[in-house]
C-alpha positions as a Python dict, from the first residue, in 0.01 Angstrom:
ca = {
    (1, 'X'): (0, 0, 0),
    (2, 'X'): (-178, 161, -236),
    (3, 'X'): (-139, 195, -665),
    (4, 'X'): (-155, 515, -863),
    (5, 'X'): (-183, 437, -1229),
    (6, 'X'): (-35, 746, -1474),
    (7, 'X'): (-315, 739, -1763),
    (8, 'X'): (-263, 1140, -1885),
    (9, 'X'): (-20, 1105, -2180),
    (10, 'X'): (-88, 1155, -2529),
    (11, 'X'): (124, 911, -2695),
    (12, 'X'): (177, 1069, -3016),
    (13, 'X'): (462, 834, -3098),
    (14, 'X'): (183, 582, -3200),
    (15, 'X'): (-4, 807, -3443),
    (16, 'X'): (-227, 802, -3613),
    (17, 'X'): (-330, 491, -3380),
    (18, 'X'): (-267, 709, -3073),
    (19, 'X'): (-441, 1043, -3086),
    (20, 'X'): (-551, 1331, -2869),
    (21, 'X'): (-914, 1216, -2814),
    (22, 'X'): (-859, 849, -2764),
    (23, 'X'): (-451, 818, -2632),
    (24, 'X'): (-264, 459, -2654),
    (25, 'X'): (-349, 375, -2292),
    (26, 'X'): (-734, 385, -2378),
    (27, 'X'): (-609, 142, -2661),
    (28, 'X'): (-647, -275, -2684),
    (29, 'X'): (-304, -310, -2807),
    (30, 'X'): (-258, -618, -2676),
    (31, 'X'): (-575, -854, -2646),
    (32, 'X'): (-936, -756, -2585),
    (33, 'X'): (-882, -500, -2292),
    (34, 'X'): (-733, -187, -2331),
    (35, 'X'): (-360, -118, -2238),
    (36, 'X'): (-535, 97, -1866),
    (37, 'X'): (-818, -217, -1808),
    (38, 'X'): (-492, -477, -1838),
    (39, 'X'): (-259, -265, -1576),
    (40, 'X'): (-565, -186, -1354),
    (41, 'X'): (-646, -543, -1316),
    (42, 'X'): (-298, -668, -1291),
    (43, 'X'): (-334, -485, -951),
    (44, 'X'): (-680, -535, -869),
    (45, 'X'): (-618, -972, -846),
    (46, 'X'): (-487, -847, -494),
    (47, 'X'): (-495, -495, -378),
    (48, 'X'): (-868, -354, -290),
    (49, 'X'): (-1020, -172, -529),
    (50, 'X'): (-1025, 154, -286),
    (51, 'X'): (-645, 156, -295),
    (52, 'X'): (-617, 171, -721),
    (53, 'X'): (-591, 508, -812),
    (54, 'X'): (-550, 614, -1171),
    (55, 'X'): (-422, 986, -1222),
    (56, 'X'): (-494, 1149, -1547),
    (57, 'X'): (-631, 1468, -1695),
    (58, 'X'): (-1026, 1588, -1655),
    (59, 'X'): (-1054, 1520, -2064),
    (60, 'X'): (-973, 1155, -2053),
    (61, 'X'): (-1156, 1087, -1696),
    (62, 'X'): (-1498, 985, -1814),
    (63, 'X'): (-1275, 746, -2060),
    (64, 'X'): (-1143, 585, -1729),
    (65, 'X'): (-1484, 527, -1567),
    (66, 'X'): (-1622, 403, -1883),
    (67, 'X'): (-1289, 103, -1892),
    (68, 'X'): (-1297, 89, -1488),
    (69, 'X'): (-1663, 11, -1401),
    (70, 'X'): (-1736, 119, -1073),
    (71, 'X'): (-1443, 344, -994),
    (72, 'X'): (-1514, 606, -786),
    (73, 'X'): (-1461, 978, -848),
    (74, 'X'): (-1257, 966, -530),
    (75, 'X'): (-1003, 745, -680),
    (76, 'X'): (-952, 946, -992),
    (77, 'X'): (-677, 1250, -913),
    (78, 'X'): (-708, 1491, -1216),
    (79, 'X'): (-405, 1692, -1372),
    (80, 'X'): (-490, 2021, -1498),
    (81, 'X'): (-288, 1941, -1733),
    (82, 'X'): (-44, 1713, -1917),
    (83, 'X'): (353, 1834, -1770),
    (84, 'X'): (514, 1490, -1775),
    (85, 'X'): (540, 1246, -1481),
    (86, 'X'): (746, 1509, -1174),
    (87, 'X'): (461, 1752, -1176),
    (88, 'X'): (203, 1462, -1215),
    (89, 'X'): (394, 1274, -909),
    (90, 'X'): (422, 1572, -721),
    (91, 'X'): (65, 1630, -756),
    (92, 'X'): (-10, 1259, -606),
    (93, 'X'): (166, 1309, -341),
    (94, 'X'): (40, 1648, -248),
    (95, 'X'): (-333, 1474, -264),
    (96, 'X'): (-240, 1188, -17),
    (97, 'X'): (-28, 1443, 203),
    (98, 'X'): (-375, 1659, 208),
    (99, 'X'): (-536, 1393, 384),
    (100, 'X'): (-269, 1279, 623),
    (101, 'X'): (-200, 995, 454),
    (102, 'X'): (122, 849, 381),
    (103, 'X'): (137, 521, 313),
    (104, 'X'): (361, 406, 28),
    (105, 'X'): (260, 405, -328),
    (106, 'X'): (323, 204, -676),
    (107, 'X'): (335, 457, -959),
    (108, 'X'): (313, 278, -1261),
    (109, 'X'): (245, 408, -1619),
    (110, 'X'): (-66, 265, -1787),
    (111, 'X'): (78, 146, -2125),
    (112, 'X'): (352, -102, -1985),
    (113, 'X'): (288, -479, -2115),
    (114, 'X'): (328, -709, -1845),
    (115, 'X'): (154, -1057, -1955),
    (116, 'X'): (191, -1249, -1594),
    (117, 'X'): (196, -1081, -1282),
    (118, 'X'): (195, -1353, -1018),
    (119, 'X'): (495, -1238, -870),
    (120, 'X'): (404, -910, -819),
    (121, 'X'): (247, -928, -443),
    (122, 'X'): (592, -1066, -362),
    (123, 'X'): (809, -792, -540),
    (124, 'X'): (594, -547, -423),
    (125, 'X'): (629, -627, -39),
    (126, 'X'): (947, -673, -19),
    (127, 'X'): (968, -315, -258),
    (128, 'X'): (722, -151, 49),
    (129, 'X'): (937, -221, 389),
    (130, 'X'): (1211, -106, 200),
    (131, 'X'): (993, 236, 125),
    (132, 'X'): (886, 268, 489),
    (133, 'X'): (1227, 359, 565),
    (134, 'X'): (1374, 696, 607),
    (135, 'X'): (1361, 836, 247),
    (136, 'X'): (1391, 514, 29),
    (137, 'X'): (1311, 506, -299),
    (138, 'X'): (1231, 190, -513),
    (139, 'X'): (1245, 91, -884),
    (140, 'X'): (1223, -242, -1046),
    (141, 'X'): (1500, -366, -1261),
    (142, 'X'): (1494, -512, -1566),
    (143, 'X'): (1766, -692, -1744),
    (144, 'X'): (1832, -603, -2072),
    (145, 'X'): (1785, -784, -2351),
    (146, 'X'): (1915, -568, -2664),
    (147, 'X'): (2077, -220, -2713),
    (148, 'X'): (1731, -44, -2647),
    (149, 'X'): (1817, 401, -2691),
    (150, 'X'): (1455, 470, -2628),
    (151, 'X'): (1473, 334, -2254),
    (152, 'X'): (1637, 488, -1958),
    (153, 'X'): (1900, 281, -1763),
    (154, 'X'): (2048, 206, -1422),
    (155, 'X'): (2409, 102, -1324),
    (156, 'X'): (2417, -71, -967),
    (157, 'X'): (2634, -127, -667),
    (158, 'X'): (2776, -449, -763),
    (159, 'X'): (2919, -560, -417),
    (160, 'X'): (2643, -411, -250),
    (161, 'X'): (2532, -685, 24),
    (162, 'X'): (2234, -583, 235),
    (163, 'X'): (2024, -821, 49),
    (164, 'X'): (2065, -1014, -272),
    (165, 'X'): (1749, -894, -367),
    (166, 'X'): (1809, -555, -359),
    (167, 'X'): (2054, -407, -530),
    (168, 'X'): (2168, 39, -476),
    (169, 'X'): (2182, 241, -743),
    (170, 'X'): (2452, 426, -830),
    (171, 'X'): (2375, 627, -1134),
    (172, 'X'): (2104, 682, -1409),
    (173, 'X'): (2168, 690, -1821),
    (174, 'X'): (1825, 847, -1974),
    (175, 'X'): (1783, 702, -2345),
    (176, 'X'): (2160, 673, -2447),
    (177, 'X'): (2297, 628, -2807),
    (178, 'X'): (2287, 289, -3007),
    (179, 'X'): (2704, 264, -2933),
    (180, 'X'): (2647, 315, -2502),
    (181, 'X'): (2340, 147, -2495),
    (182, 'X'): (2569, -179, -2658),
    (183, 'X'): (2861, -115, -2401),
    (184, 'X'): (2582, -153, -2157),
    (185, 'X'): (2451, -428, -2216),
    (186, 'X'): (2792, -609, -2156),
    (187, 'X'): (2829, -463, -1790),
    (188, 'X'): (2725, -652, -1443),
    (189, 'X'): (2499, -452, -1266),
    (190, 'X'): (2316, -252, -1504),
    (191, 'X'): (1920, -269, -1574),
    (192, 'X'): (1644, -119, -1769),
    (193, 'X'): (1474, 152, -1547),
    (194, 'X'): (1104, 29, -1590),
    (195, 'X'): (972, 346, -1467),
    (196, 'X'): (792, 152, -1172),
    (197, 'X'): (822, 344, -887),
    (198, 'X'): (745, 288, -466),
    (199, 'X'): (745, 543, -253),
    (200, 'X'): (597, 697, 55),
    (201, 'X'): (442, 1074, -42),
    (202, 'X'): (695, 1222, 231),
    (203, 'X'): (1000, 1127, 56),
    (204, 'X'): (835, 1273, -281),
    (205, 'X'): (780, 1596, -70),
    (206, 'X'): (1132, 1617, 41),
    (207, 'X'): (1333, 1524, -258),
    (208, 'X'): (1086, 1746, -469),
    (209, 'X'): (1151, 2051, -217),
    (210, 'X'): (1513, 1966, -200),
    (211, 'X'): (1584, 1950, -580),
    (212, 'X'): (1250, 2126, -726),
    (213, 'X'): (1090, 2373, -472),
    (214, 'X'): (896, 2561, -752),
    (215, 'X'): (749, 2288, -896),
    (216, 'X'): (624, 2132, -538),
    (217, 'X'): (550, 2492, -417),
    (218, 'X'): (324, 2568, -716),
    (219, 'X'): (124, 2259, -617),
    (220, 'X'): (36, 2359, -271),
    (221, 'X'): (-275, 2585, -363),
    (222, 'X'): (-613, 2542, -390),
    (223, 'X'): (-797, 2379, -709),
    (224, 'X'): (-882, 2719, -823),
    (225, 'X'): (-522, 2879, -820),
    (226, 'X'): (-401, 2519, -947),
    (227, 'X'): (-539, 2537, -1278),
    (228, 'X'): (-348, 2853, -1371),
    (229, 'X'): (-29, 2785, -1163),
    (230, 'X'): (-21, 2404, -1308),
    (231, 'X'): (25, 2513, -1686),
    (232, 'X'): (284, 2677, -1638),
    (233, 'X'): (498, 2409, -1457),
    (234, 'X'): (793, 2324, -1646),
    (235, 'X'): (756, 1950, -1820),
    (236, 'X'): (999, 1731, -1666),
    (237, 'X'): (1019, 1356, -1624),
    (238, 'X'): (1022, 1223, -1242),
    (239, 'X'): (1358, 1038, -1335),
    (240, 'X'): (1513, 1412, -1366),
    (241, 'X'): (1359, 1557, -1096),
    (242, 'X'): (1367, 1340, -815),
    (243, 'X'): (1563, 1025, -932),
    (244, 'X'): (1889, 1130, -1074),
    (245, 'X'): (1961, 1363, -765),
    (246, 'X'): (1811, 1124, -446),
    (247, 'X'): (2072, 929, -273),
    (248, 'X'): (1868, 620, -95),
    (249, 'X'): (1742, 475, -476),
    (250, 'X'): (1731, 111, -502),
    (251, 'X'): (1629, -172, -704),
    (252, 'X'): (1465, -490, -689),
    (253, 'X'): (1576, -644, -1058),
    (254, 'X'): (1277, -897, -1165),
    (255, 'X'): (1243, -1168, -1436),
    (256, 'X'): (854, -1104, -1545),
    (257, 'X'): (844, -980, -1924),
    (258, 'X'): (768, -650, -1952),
    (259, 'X'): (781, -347, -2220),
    (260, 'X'): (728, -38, -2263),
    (261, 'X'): (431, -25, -2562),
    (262, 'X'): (520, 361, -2634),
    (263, 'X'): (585, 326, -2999),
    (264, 'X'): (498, 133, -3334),
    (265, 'X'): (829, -59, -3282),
    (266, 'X'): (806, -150, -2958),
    (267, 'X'): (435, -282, -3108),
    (268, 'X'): (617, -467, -3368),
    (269, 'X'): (849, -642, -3122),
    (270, 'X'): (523, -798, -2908),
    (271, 'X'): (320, -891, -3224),
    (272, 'X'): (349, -1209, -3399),
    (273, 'X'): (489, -1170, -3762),
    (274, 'X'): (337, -1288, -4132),
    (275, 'X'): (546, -1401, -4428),
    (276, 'X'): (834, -1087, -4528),
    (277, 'X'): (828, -1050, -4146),
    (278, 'X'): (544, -792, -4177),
    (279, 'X'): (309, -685, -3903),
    (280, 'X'): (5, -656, -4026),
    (281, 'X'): (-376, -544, -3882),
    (282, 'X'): (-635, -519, -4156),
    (283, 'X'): (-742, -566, -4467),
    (284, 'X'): (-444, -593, -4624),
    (285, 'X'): (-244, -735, -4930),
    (286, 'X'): (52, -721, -4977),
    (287, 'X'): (352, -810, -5283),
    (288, 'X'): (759, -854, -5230),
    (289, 'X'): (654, -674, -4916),
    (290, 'X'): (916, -698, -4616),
    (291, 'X'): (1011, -611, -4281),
    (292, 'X'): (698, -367, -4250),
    (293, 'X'): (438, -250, -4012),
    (294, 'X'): (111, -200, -4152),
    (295, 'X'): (-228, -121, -4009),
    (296, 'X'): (-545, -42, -4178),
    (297, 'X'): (-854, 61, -4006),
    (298, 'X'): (-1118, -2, -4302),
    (299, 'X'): (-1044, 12, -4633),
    (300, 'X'): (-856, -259, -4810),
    (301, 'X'): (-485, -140, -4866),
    (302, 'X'): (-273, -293, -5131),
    (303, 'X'): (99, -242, -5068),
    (304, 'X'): (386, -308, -5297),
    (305, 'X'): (746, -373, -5322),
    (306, 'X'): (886, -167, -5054),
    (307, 'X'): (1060, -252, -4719),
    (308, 'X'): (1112, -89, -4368),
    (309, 'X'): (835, 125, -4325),
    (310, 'X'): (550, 203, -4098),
    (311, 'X'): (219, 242, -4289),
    (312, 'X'): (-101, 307, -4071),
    (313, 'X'): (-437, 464, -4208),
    (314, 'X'): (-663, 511, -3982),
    (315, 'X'): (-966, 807, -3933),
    (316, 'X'): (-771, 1047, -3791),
    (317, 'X'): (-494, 998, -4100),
    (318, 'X'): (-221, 799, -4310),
    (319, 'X'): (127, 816, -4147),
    (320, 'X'): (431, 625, -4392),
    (321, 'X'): (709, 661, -4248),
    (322, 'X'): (1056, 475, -4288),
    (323, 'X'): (1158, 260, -3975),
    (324, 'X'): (1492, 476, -3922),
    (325, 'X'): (1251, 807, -3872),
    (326, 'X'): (996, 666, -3630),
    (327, 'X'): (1143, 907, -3330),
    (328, 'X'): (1027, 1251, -3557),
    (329, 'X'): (638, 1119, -3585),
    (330, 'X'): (637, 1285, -3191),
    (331, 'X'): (854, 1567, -3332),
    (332, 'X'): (619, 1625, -3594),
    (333, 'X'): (250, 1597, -3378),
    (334, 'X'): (397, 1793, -3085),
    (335, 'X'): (483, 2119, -3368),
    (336, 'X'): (107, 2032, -3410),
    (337, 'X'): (-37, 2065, -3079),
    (338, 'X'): (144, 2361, -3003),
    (339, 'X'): (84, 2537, -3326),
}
């Protein structure tokens, strides 16, 4: 079985932390290593190095061999360009299918914080027989533990009994509002989708020819017609693509913590708190200061009487934003990179 880490996104939730030239995942978020070096060697305790595989975009690749010492180019598949995880899966799967091989997968994003991972050879086995047959796909599940809108979910068979283990998935709910994602959390059966995925290439192929031909026939060109064809790809998520519509989806719900680190709150929630419930990283000093998230990169920063917000100044630029408007720091940096 082999592991293909996604490490192409931009993460412009997290600015001005996150930017362009240096993304989140290229980021020590969380401890010493960087956010790629901690999911990479999550992996690497027991797969072979020659079967870790981190996909991302030519830009950020010489980033990846400078945090992955000794990767080869071989195990680096570039993206012509950033279209969101179905082209970027599609394109993994065309690469193994290119070279005959099609032995399952892990797809896992690169800026998921998972602090123990002894389980995982365990999870993962069991996750790969159940891969291996017919067109099976996999997901871990996790159990919810507040109304989270910025995740996706999954609602399971209940009384499904092949193996208590494994539970079918019956439908998807991508990022719901504040009042489903409560009802939600009351109901048996239903899970975070953690966006781990397990897979063989061939069932990628199918479901992507099934329920996105132009997408997986755009792909099947050489490099030099893949640069032009690939920008133009439409940018959808693999959970719309393939997930929503495939009919043999299961999951394998696990206990492990885990988050999704794709935005200052979700930051916030992992990092220990000062007095006013702050989150602080810098220089700073602060006065009937509360419930805020500040980070300063050099300069000392004084802050005073105000509550709620998200204050970072870093070189690339000062964000303040109130808590309630983190979602429109993306809105406002994608108008940017398109303009």
């Amino acid at each position: 079985m082999k592991v293909v880490i996604m490490a192409g996104g931009q993460g412009t939730r997290f600015w001005p932390w996150s930017v362009k030239d240096k993304p989140k995942q290229f980021l020590s978020l969380m401890g010493e290593e960087t956010m790629l070096q901690q999911t990479y060697n999550r992996f690497r305790k027991w797969i072979p190095a020659e079967k870790i595989f981190v996909v991302t975009s030519r830009e950020y690749a010489p980033i990846v061999k400078e945090q992955i010492v000794g990767i080869n180019d071989s195990e680096i598949i570039i993206e012509p360009t950033q279209r969101d995880t179905g082209p970027c899966i599609a394109l993994t799967a065309t690469h193994f299918l290119k070279q005959d091989d099609d032995e399952p997968f892990i797809a896992v994003p690169a800026d998921h914080y998972i602090p123990v991972g002894e389980s995982f050879p365990s999870i993962f086995k069991l996750a790969e027989n159940l891969a291996l047959k017919d067109r099976s796909i996999v997901t871990l599940g996790i159990k919810p533990t507040r109304p989270e809108t910025g995740y996706g979910y999954m609602e399971t068979e209940v009384n499904y009994k092949q193996n208590k283990e494994v539970l079918l998935v019956n439908s998807f709910i991508e990022k719901p509002s504040i009042e489903k994602a409560t009802d939600l959390l009351k109901r048996e059966g239903v899970y975070w989708n953690s966006g781990i995925f397990i897979w063989k290439p061939s069932t990628i192929s199918y479901y992507m020819q099934r329920f996105n031909p132009e997408i997986w026939n755009n792909i099947q060109v050489d490099e030099k017609e893949l640069q032009f064809k690939y920008a133009k790809l439409p940018k959808i998520s693999v959970d719309y693509a393939i997930l929503e519509n495939a009919n043999e989806v299961y999951s394998i719900p696990v206990n492990f913590d885990w988050d999704d680190i794709g935005s200052w709150s979700a930051w916030e929630r992992l990092t220990d708190k000062e007095n006013g419930n702050n989150t602080l990283l810098g220089n700073i000093e602060l006065l009937s200061t509360k419930n805020c998230i500040i980070k300063s990169d050099s300069k000392k920063t004084i802050v005073i009487g105000v509550k709620d917000l998200i204050i970072a100044s870093t070189e690339e630029g000062l964000l303040i934003c109130h808590k309630s408007y983190e979602t429109k720091i993306k809105e406002i940096i994608n108008k940017e990179i398109k303009e």
